[in-house]
Amino acid sequence: MQPLLSVENLTVKFHTYAGTVQAIRSVSFTMNAGEILGIVGESGCGKSVTASSLLGLIPTPPGEIAAGRILFAGEDIAGMDEKALCKLRGNAISMIFQDPMTSLNPVLTVGRQLTECFTTHQKLSRAEAAERAVAMLRLVGIPAPEVRLGQYPHQLSGGMRQRVMIAMALAMNPRILIADEPTTALDVTIQAQIIDLMKKLNSELGTAIILISHDLGVVAGLCERVLVMYAGQVVEAAPVAALYARPRHPYTIGLLDSVPRLDAARSRLTSIEGQPPDLLAPPPGCAFSPRCRYAMRVCEQAPPLFPAGENHHSRCWLNHPACPRTMPERAVKEVPPA
Amino acid sequence: MSTPLIEVKNLSKFFVTARTMLGRPRATVKAVEDVSFTVEAGETLGLVGETGCGKSTVARTLVGLYKPTAGEVLFRGKDVHAAFSGPEGNQYRRRIQMIFQDPYASLNPRMTVGDIVGEPLDIHGLAAGNERRERIMHLLGQVGLSPEHASRFPHEFSGGQRQRVGIARALAAGPEFLVCDEPISALDVSIQAQVVNLLQDLQTEYGLTYLFVAHDLSMIKHISRRVAVMYLGTLAEVAPVDELYANPLHPYTQALLSAIPIPDPLVENGRRRIVLHGDVPSPLNPPPGCKFNTRCPRAFDRCRCEIPRLLAHGDRFVACHLVNG
Amino acid sequence: MAATPDFTPVNTAAAVAGTARPATTYWQDAWRRLKQNRLAMTGLAVIVFIALMAAVGPFFSPYSYSDQVLADANQPPSAQHWFGTDNLGRDLFTRVLYGARISLSIGIVASLINLTIGVVYGGISGYFGGRVDSVMMRLVDILYGIPLLLFVILLMVVLKPGLINIFIALGLVYWLGMARIVRGQVLAIKEQEYVLAARLAGAGSRRIILRHLVPNSMGPIIVTLTLSIPEAIFTEAFLSFIGLGVSAPMASWGVLASESLTGLRSYPFQLLYPALAISITMLAFNFLGDGLRDALDPRMRK
Ligand SMILES: Nc1ncnc2c1ncn2[C@@H]1O[C@H](COP(=O)(O)OP(=O)(O)OP(=O)(O)O)[C@@H](O)[C@H]1O
Ligand SMILES: Nc1ncnc2c1ncn2[C@@H]1O[C@H](COP(=O)(O)OP(=O)(O)O)[C@@H](O)[C@H]1O
Ligand code: SF4
Ligand code: SF4
Ligand SMILES: [Mg+2]
Ligand SMILES: [Mg+2]
């Protein structure tokens, strides 16, 4: 089966006064229709840049897609002109952002912004558009949608604004919804509501979702497959169960060990020392090597993506078939009986 | 029982957000209302709650940045606000320090890291000249920075390193009680563990007492001995950490705990969530009775008219009619 | 196939080196951005050039600004008199150079007076806030309501024309903008967490103002200062033009322009040069000020 989206060796650079920032370094992944894909990683590792390039939203200059292809239904997004991109953004791929306030227009009512999608793209009449808008708001779980249509973004709470954003993103019935940290600005109880909503929309409408997050818990509950990014590269890609049960990259292991778990006994956190590299001058070889406890001589050379299980890949030399060292086990945490 | 290090009694803090032409208050935010708790010497009290529930306001009133509208904060039995303005004000001030949330806004961009850490030393005349320099180097070493960092400016550091500078500054004054207002929320996951470990090491070394404010319940569980849960300006529940997480009594605590995602897909998919409906009401216009009644899945008539009091149940405290009877 | 990779473990020093970005201070950073701005750098070069000419130019000129050579009156520009002469036979080039001295010093001194009054007034208003702030800012609002030029003219009529009085009149009037800027800055900065931290450490008002508030408001203050210089120069020129400025034989650019009016039909160059001098100087300062605004604005920093 042909994947819905396939990214091949995508490389994005930003030219700044201090030098060239290598924001994304040869990222490849594929995505099937209806799938929920998670991208996790620390801030600055290139998650948002990856997402922006899928929509042709990299500001040029200073940005530049230096290499690679992004194939959506067989067509290369990286080579599209602005007109084709516009069409793509409306109908095929849409995006919601971390801060819903900055992506809604503060001087237009919610209804105005929502119906605009229908009147311009689908050439519906005003009345039909309003009807669709109410239906969309109801779909994303906003009570009394008729009242909300006449309100301005600042009159809504953070959670409600994020729901409106989702409604707008879904208005054109896109094949892929990219959610860039959709719950980071929200409280946990509201976050739980939004996650539930995204799950429901995925199963009812079949929209594929790319969920970008730094919260390993959110990803665990929502995604089917996960990419772990570090310093502009995908360092591990795996089905969600395998990634958490049997991580195959020291960085992933470090991430999982450095967050305390609600359901485990207290023990000292295992932190990853140091900090992520500056992408102006990423370290040669494995980008994680300056912080890695398992570093070897060979790590001075860039590791390729090794197969590490079914549908599981890891960019770490420990997965080399000839490597005598074994992948470190996770610090086992005692899980009390439920 | 000995006197606790910190005792907060019926603390309220209101902010006037709009005034009439004559200067009378027209709109008042009751950011904190009738909050009481204690912090024992050497322990960590975790304070959790959602955005805008009043955590920072409690924290800032505790360290004396805000004057309470009502109630008092006692440090070793002495009212801090009176003590701060008294003749030995600076002696008290030194004992209570704060670590801030935003590693970018909490360091003066025009001062070197050495001067930032040295400022409390200068103010209290604790060290000068060579001794001052040595103290600064020692403090930087304590938080895992190196001596050559002293001459650099804050913007040359990452978020985690800046937070370390903030911790060194707080330590410089020689505090007993540290109020940490979301010290790790702005940091990356892998850096959070570094800072939490550092705070725990410092606590062991100096016998520090912490009030640790956060919205991350997993981290609160990890670091605290007792936990206070806030909702819309009031305390919902205060309890020893293991009891609270094993058996939350207040319906809000229950919902909050069930909303925390767990980084394990097997556990996560098998969980049953209490999903709260609706949003937190505006603190400008809170509901009458129990403040949680608009979202509480178990609210009944009495909740809508009578404010539940925070009552003791053994060593825990709960403010809910259902539990208090 | 290549040899098996070397799987020998190595010890990674956990302490990761700092950032690869060049370590620069705020001012170095600002200077770098300013250098990239062509207009601002041109402005700066023009200002330096004019200042140099004003400082040393007259020493190299064979003419004095006040000696009248009636035989040479109203000469057009030539090799001897680059800008020609005026109706009393004085060399215009020399007079424009002298004018630059007067105009620039008026611009700078008046701005320094504005700076002092504005920073102190705005600083007090912002720092103490509350009622003090309300009263002080109402006063500024009221003064703002009056056309400032009118105010200056009235003052000059009372004070009598003269260089010192121009300093006083301009200094007394143009600090309002500076006061507003400083107040806004102070209001915003005093709520920053680093100021709270200083207060917690026990810092008094003096330390907070000198170590925290002032250094962090420098950027906008410098921009406002730079932009107020051309304003002062223009006001002086205008006052001199209507006869309320410096007195003869001193020649500010405004005086030169005013004197040229009598013979404007026949000798338009007499107006052209002082007018050009005024325009170029004002443009230069405005370009520099705008460039500084971009260079010093912390929101542009990353
Ligand atoms: N200086 C102030 N003036 C007016 N209202 C304020 C002020 N400080 C806080 N408030 C209000 O008081 C309430 C509690 O605020 P607080 O900052 O303590 O919340 P918080 O729990 O720390 O939230 P967050 O997680 O966003 O930091 C909020 O409604 C807030 O808007
Ligand atoms: N407009 C830009 N100019 C220069 N560098 C940029 C720009 N946008 C992003 N970058 C850099 O690209 C890298 C990846 O950024 P981003 O994808 O936003 O990270 P995140 O994982 O937090 O979403 C970072 O080093 C960032 O500084
Ligand atoms: S390749 Fe080497 S340095 Fe990189 S993660 Fe694997 S073991 Fe560590
Ligand atoms: S008092 Fe009533 S509304 Fe409040 S938490 Fe208890 S049951 Fe719910
Ligand atoms: Mg991002
Ligand atoms: Mg807060």
mmCIF file of C-alpha atoms in Angstrom, chain B residues 60 63-65 90 93-94 96-98 100-111 115 119-120 122-124 152-153 155-158 161 169, chain C residues 16 18-19 22-27 29 131 191-204 207 211-213 215-216 218-219 296 298 301:
data_model
loop_
_atom_site.group_PDB
_atom_site.id
_atom_site.type_symbol
_atom_site.label_atom_id
_atom_site.label_comp_id
_atom_site.label_asym_id
_atom_site.label_seq_id
_atom_site.Cartn_x
_atom_site.Cartn_y
_atom_site.Cartn_z
ATOM 1 C CA ARG B 60 4.614 35.587 46.717
ATOM 2 C CA VAL B 63 7.998 35.607 50.830
ATOM 3 C CA GLY B 64 6.631 39.073 51.500
ATOM 4 C CA LEU B 65 6.297 40.361 47.953
ATOM 5 C CA ASN B 90 17.059 41.978 56.660
ATOM 6 C CA ARG B 93 14.438 38.448 54.780
ATOM 7 C CA ARG B 94 17.584 36.415 54.201
ATOM 8 C CA ILE B 96 13.140 33.186 53.160
ATOM 9 C CA GLN B 97 14.130 33.125 49.512
ATOM 10 C CA MET B 98 12.457 32.282 46.240
ATOM 11 C CA PHE B 100 11.270 31.780 40.016
ATOM 12 C CA GLN B 101 9.492 30.120 37.129
ATOM 13 C CA ASP B 102 10.873 31.925 34.116
ATOM 14 C CA PRO B 103 14.606 31.354 33.726
ATOM 15 C CA TYR B 104 14.669 34.153 31.150
ATOM 16 C CA ALA B 105 12.960 36.899 33.133
ATOM 17 C CA SER B 106 14.481 36.125 36.490
ATOM 18 C CA LEU B 107 18.063 37.155 35.736
ATOM 19 C CA ASN B 108 19.042 40.749 35.013
ATOM 20 C CA PRO B 109 20.333 40.670 31.423
ATOM 21 C CA ARG B 110 22.819 43.477 32.088
ATOM 22 C CA MET B 111 24.589 41.853 35.027
ATOM 23 C CA ASP B 115 27.271 39.827 40.117
ATOM 24 C CA GLU B 119 24.103 40.679 44.915
ATOM 25 C CA PRO B 120 22.649 39.178 48.140
ATOM 26 C CA ASP B 122 26.616 42.772 48.827
ATOM 27 C CA ILE B 123 23.235 43.741 50.214
ATOM 28 C CA HIS B 124 23.735 41.956 53.503
ATOM 29 C CA ARG B 152 29.403 35.627 31.495
ATOM 30 C CA PHE B 153 26.011 37.185 30.897
ATOM 31 C CA HIS B 155 21.827 35.190 27.645
ATOM 32 C CA GLU B 156 24.855 32.974 27.062
ATOM 33 C CA PHE B 157 23.245 30.197 29.111
ATOM 34 C CA SER B 158 20.570 27.618 28.451
ATOM 35 C CA GLN B 161 21.821 26.666 33.484
ATOM 36 C CA ARG B 169 21.409 33.451 44.033
ATOM 37 C CA VAL C 16 28.992 19.757 27.923
ATOM 38 C CA GLY C 18 28.654 25.986 26.424
ATOM 39 C CA THR C 19 26.976 27.223 23.311
ATOM 40 C CA PRO C 22 29.756 33.804 19.825
ATOM 41 C CA ALA C 23 29.523 35.296 23.303
ATOM 42 C CA THR C 24 28.578 38.909 22.872
ATOM 43 C CA THR C 25 27.365 41.544 25.255
ATOM 44 C CA TYR C 26 24.205 43.466 24.653
ATOM 45 C CA TRP C 27 26.092 46.458 23.267
ATOM 46 C CA ASP C 29 25.123 42.734 19.681
ATOM 47 C CA ARG C 131 -1.224 57.974 43.291
ATOM 48 C CA GLU C 191 7.553 43.750 37.763
ATOM 49 C CA GLN C 192 10.212 41.561 36.157
ATOM 50 C CA GLU C 193 11.245 38.575 38.204
ATOM 51 C CA TYR C 194 14.834 39.741 38.522
ATOM 52 C CA VAL C 195 13.685 42.912 40.225
ATOM 53 C CA LEU C 196 11.478 40.861 42.540
ATOM 54 C CA ALA C 197 14.482 38.696 43.301
ATOM 55 C CA ALA C 198 16.508 41.781 44.203
ATOM 56 C CA ARG C 199 13.716 42.986 46.475
ATOM 57 C CA LEU C 200 13.633 39.584 48.150
ATOM 58 C CA ALA C 201 17.349 39.776 48.714
ATOM 59 C CA GLY C 202 16.652 43.014 50.570
ATOM 60 C CA ALA C 203 17.768 45.544 47.960
ATOM 61 C CA GLY C 204 16.725 49.141 48.631
ATOM 62 C CA ARG C 207 20.145 49.706 44.287
ATOM 63 C CA ARG C 211 21.538 48.410 39.108
ATOM 64 C CA HIS C 212 18.338 47.074 37.602
ATOM 65 C CA LEU C 213 15.969 49.710 36.259
ATOM 66 C CA PRO C 215 20.653 49.726 32.817
ATOM 67 C CA ASN C 216 17.653 47.920 31.409
ATOM 68 C CA MET C 218 19.005 52.437 28.405
ATOM 69 C CA GLY C 219 17.993 51.228 24.944
ATOM 70 C CA LEU C 296 18.407 48.121 20.713
ATOM 71 C CA PRO C 298 15.020 43.719 23.044
ATOM 72 C CA ARG C 301 16.817 39.802 20.265
#
